[in-house]
PDB file of C-alpha atoms in Angstrom:
ATOM      1  CA  SER I  30     -66.584 -18.307   7.682  1.00 44.00           C
ATOM      2  CA  LYS I  31     -68.693 -15.399   6.586  1.00 60.00           C
ATOM      3  CA  PHE I  32     -65.717 -12.968   6.548  1.00 70.00           C
ATOM      4  CA  ALA I  33     -63.407 -15.165   4.476  1.00 79.00           C
ATOM      5  CA  VAL I  34     -61.925 -13.286   1.539  1.00 80.00           C
ATOM      6  CA  GLU I  35     -60.444 -14.963  -1.516  1.00 83.00           C
ATOM      7  CA  TYR I  36     -57.822 -13.300  -3.672  1.00 79.00           C
ATOM      8  CA  ASN I  37     -56.375 -13.759  -7.115  1.00 82.00           C
ATOM      9  CA  ILE I  38     -53.133 -12.131  -8.291  1.00 82.00           C
ATOM     10  CA  SER I  39     -52.746 -11.789 -12.033  1.00 83.00           C
ATOM     11  CA  ARG I  40     -51.074  -9.563 -14.580  1.00 84.00           C
ATOM     12  CA  MET I  41     -54.027  -7.274 -14.388  1.00 83.00           C
ATOM     13  CA  GLY I  42     -53.656  -6.767 -10.651  1.00 81.00           C
ATOM     14  CA  LEU I  43     -55.161  -8.112  -7.449  1.00 79.00           C
ATOM     15  CA  GLU I  44     -58.762  -9.343  -7.318  1.00 83.00           C
ATOM     16  CA  LEU I  45     -60.554  -9.752  -3.974  1.00 81.00           C
ATOM     17  CA  ARG I  46     -63.762 -11.805  -3.585  1.00 82.00           C
ATOM     18  CA  GLY I  47     -65.892 -12.164  -0.541  1.00 82.00           C
ATOM     19  CA  PRO I  48     -68.807 -10.645   1.362  1.00 83.00           C
ATOM     20  CA  SER I  49     -69.175  -6.901   0.968  1.00 83.00           C
ATOM     21  CA  VAL I  50     -69.041  -6.417   4.733  1.00 81.00           C
ATOM     22  CA  ALA I  51     -65.481  -7.830   4.826  1.00 80.00           C
ATOM     23  CA  MET I  52     -64.159  -5.818   1.850  1.00 85.00           C
ATOM     24  CA  PRO I  53     -63.242  -2.509   3.538  1.00 85.00           C
ATOM     25  CA  GLU I  54     -61.305  -4.236   6.268  1.00 85.00           C
ATOM     26  CA  ALA I  55     -59.614  -6.641   3.801  1.00 84.00           C
ATOM     27  CA  LYS I  56     -58.652  -3.723   1.512  1.00 85.00           C
ATOM     28  CA  GLY I  57     -57.169  -1.811   4.448  1.00 84.00           C
ATOM     29  CA  GLU I  58     -55.156  -4.800   5.623  1.00 85.00           C
ATOM     30  CA  LEU I  59     -53.973  -5.491   2.098  1.00 84.00           C
ATOM     31  CA  GLN I  60     -52.904  -1.844   1.634  1.00 84.00           C
ATOM     32  CA  GLN I  61     -50.999  -2.022   4.934  1.00 83.00           C
ATOM     33  CA  LEU I  62     -49.325  -5.236   3.817  1.00 83.00           C
ATOM     34  CA  ILE I  63     -48.379  -3.808   0.422  1.00 82.00           C
ATOM     35  CA  GLY I  64     -47.144  -0.597   2.066  1.00 80.00           C
ATOM     36  CA  PHE I  65     -45.034  -2.590   4.486  1.00 79.00           C
ATOM     37  CA  TYR I  66     -43.394  -4.535   1.681  1.00 78.00           C
ATOM     38  CA  LYS I  67     -42.882  -1.410  -0.431  1.00 78.00           C
ATOM     39  CA  GLU I  68     -41.403   0.624   2.414  1.00 79.00           C
ATOM     40  CA  GLY I  69     -39.422  -2.357   3.631  1.00 72.00           C
ATOM     41  CA  GLN I  70     -37.946  -2.747   0.164  1.00 73.00           C
ATOM     42  CA  LYS I  71     -37.126   0.971   0.043  1.00 77.00           C
ATOM     43  CA  GLN I  72     -35.538   0.803   3.472  1.00 76.00           C
ATOM     44  CA  GLU I  73     -33.592  -2.292   2.446  1.00 77.00           C
ATOM     45  CA  GLN I  74     -32.370  -0.525  -0.698  1.00 80.00           C
ATOM     46  CA  GLN I  75     -31.496   2.556   1.353  1.00 81.00           C
ATOM     47  CA  LYS I  76     -29.617   0.461   3.895  1.00 82.00           C
ATOM     48  CA  LYS I  77     -27.774  -1.340   1.086  1.00 85.00           C
ATOM     49  CA  ALA I  78     -26.844   1.995  -0.507  1.00 85.00           C
ATOM     50  CA  GLU I  79     -25.550   3.258   2.847  1.00 86.00           C
ATOM     51  CA  LEU I  80     -23.523   0.074   3.325  1.00 85.00           C
ATOM     52  CA  ASP I  81     -22.167   0.412  -0.212  1.00 88.00           C
ATOM     53  CA  GLN I  82     -21.115   3.997   0.555  1.00 90.00           C
ATOM     54  CA  GLU I  83     -19.455   2.871   3.781  1.00 90.00           C
ATOM     55  CA  VAL I  84     -17.582   0.123   1.916  1.00 90.00           C
ATOM     56  CA  VAL I  85     -16.464   2.580  -0.763  1.00 92.00           C
ATOM     57  CA  ALA I  86     -15.334   5.075   1.889  1.00 92.00           C
ATOM     58  CA  ARG I  87     -13.478   2.371   3.835  1.00 92.00           C
ATOM     59  CA  LEU I  88     -11.783   1.095   0.646  1.00 93.00           C
ATOM     60  CA  ALA I  89     -10.813   4.651  -0.321  1.00 94.00           C
ATOM     61  CA  ALA I  90      -9.370   5.278   3.150  1.00 95.00           C
ATOM     62  CA  GLU I  91      -7.444   1.999   2.986  1.00 96.00           C
ATOM     63  CA  ARG I  92      -6.081   2.848  -0.433  1.00 95.00           C
ATOM     64  CA  HIS I  93      -5.104   6.323   0.763  1.00 96.00           C
ATOM     65  CA  ARG I  94      -3.313   4.775   3.757  1.00 96.00           C
ATOM     66  CA  GLN I  95      -1.473   2.300   1.502  1.00 96.00           C
ATOM     67  CA  GLU I  96      -0.427   5.076  -0.871  1.00 96.00           C
ATOM     68  CA  ALA I  97       0.825   7.137   2.087  1.00 96.00           C
ATOM     69  CA  GLU I  98       2.831   4.142   3.345  1.00 96.00           C
ATOM     70  CA  GLU I  99       4.281   3.534  -0.135  1.00 96.00           C
ATOM     71  CA  TRP I 100       5.181   7.225  -0.456  1.00 96.00           C
ATOM     72  CA  ALA I 101       6.871   7.206   2.954  1.00 96.00           C
ATOM     73  CA  ALA I 102       8.798   4.053   2.028  1.00 96.00           C
ATOM     74  CA  TRP I 103       9.876   5.646  -1.248  1.00 96.00           C
ATOM     75  CA  GLU I 104      11.029   8.815   0.541  1.00 96.00           C
ATOM     76  CA  ALA I 105      12.978   6.720   3.065  1.00 96.00           C
ATOM     77  CA  ALA I 106      14.634   4.788   0.219  1.00 96.00           C
ATOM     78  CA  VAL I 107      15.576   7.995  -1.595  1.00 96.00           C
ATOM     79  CA  LEU I 108      17.003   9.462   1.619  1.00 96.00           C
ATOM     80  CA  TYR I 109      19.003   6.270   2.207  1.00 96.00           C
ATOM     81  CA  TRP I 110      20.351   6.363  -1.376  1.00 96.00           C
ATOM     82  CA  GLN I 111      21.317  10.015  -0.985  1.00 96.00           C
ATOM     83  CA  GLN I 112      23.135   9.280   2.274  1.00 96.00           C
ATOM     84  CA  GLU I 113      24.921   6.330   0.661  1.00 96.00           C
ATOM     85  CA  GLN I 114      25.920   8.534  -2.274  1.00 96.00           C
ATOM     86  CA  MET I 115      27.227  11.216   0.076  1.00 96.00           C
ATOM     87  CA  ALA I 116      29.206   8.638   2.063  1.00 96.00           C
ATOM     88  CA  MET I 117      30.703   7.164  -1.116  1.00 96.00           C
ATOM     89  CA  THR I 118      31.573  10.650  -2.360  1.00 96.00           C
ATOM     90  CA  ALA I 119      33.264  11.453   0.953  1.00 95.00           C
ATOM     91  CA  VAL I 120      35.291   8.218   0.772  1.00 95.00           C
ATOM     92  CA  TYR I 121      36.280   8.994  -2.822  1.00 96.00           C
ATOM     93  CA  MET I 122      37.239  12.579  -1.952  1.00 96.00           C
ATOM     94  CA  GLN I 123      39.318  11.376   1.019  1.00 95.00           C
ATOM     95  CA  ALA I 124      41.116   8.842  -1.186  1.00 95.00           C
ATOM     96  CA  MET I 125      41.776  11.490  -3.849  1.00 95.00           C
ATOM     97  CA  TYR I 126      43.078  13.910  -1.185  1.00 95.00           C
ATOM     98  CA  GLN I 127      45.403  11.266   0.250  1.00 95.00           C
ATOM     99  CA  GLN I 128      46.633  10.345  -3.222  1.00 94.00           C
ATOM    100  CA  GLN I 129      47.281  14.013  -4.013  1.00 94.00           C
ATOM    101  CA  MET I 130      49.121  14.499  -0.709  1.00 94.00           C
ATOM    102  CA  MET I 131      51.282  11.433  -1.392  1.00 94.00           C
ATOM    103  CA  ALA I 132      52.137  12.773  -4.857  1.00 93.00           C
ATOM    104  CA  GLN I 133      53.041  16.182  -3.384  1.00 93.00           C
ATOM    105  CA  GLN I 134      55.170  14.585  -0.674  1.00 92.00           C
ATOM    106  CA  GLN I 135      56.988  12.482  -3.259  1.00 91.00           C
ATOM    107  CA  ALA I 136      57.581  15.531  -5.458  1.00 90.00           C
ATOM    108  CA  TYR I 137      58.855  17.481  -2.445  1.00 90.00           C
ATOM    109  CA  ALA I 138      61.119  14.601  -1.448  1.00 87.00           C
ATOM    110  CA  GLN I 139      62.516  14.472  -4.980  1.00 85.00           C
ATOM    111  CA  GLN I 140      63.106  18.219  -4.947  1.00 84.00           C
ATOM    112  CA  VAL I 141      64.820  18.000  -1.558  1.00 81.00           C
ATOM    113  CA  ALA I 142      66.941  15.122  -2.796  1.00 77.00           C
ATOM    114  CA  MET I 143      67.861  17.034  -5.948  1.00 77.00           C
ATOM    115  CA  HIS I 144      68.717  20.173  -3.993  1.00 75.00           C
ATOM    116  CA  SER I 145      70.617  18.152  -1.403  1.00 74.00           C
ATOM    117  CA  GLY I 146      72.564  16.439  -4.129  1.00 73.00           C
ATOM    118  CA  TYR I 147      73.145  19.742  -5.934  1.00 75.00           C
ATOM    119  CA  ALA I 148      74.137  21.454  -2.683  1.00 72.00           C
ATOM    120  CA  ALA I 149      76.487  18.585  -1.817  1.00 74.00           C
ATOM    121  CA  GLN I 150      77.964  18.708  -5.315  1.00 79.00           C
ATOM    122  CA  GLN I 151      78.475  22.488  -5.036  1.00 81.00           C
ATOM    123  CA  GLN I 152      80.002  22.123  -1.607  1.00 81.00           C
ATOM    124  CA  GLN I 153      82.341  19.456  -2.914  1.00 83.00           C
ATOM    125  CA  GLN I 154      83.285  21.637  -5.862  1.00 84.00           C
ATOM    126  CA  GLN I 155      83.905  24.589  -3.513  1.00 84.00           C
ATOM    127  CA  GLN I 156      86.041  22.422  -1.276  1.00 85.00           C
ATOM    128  CA  GLN I 157      88.005  21.186  -4.255  1.00 85.00           C
ATOM    129  CA  ALA I 158      88.459  24.731  -5.540  1.00 85.00           C
ATOM    130  CA  TYR I 159      89.576  25.879  -2.096  1.00 84.00           C
ATOM    131  CA  ALA I 160      91.969  22.991  -1.773  1.00 84.00           C
ATOM    132  CA  ALA I 161      93.369  23.758  -5.214  1.00 83.00           C
ATOM    133  CA  GLN I 162      93.991  27.362  -4.230  1.00 81.00           C
ATOM    134  CA  GLN I 163      95.981  26.430  -1.205  1.00 73.00           C
TER     135      GLN I 163
END
């Protein structure tokens, strides 16, 4: 194998050994191989960064959606509490109105009874005075 090339990778770098005729072709292939791995690694990192950005964007959108749902639920709860408060206030006002009307009716009835009794007493006194005159 007259074009066999040996290699040694160390801290110092890459060492190629073989016939001088095979060196240019071996160097070119090795540069292509190194370039492929370098570019592949860059592309892999780029793809990972894009995926990370997509995940972050998706998580942000999900969080935004959850916050919007929570806000809508809170608004619905507040609206429900306000409606309940208004209904309870209306019931209370109606009860107070009825109680006030009952008190007024009782006071009126007492006044009517007093006036009726007073009028009857006056009428009786007038009748007695008239009878005494005759």
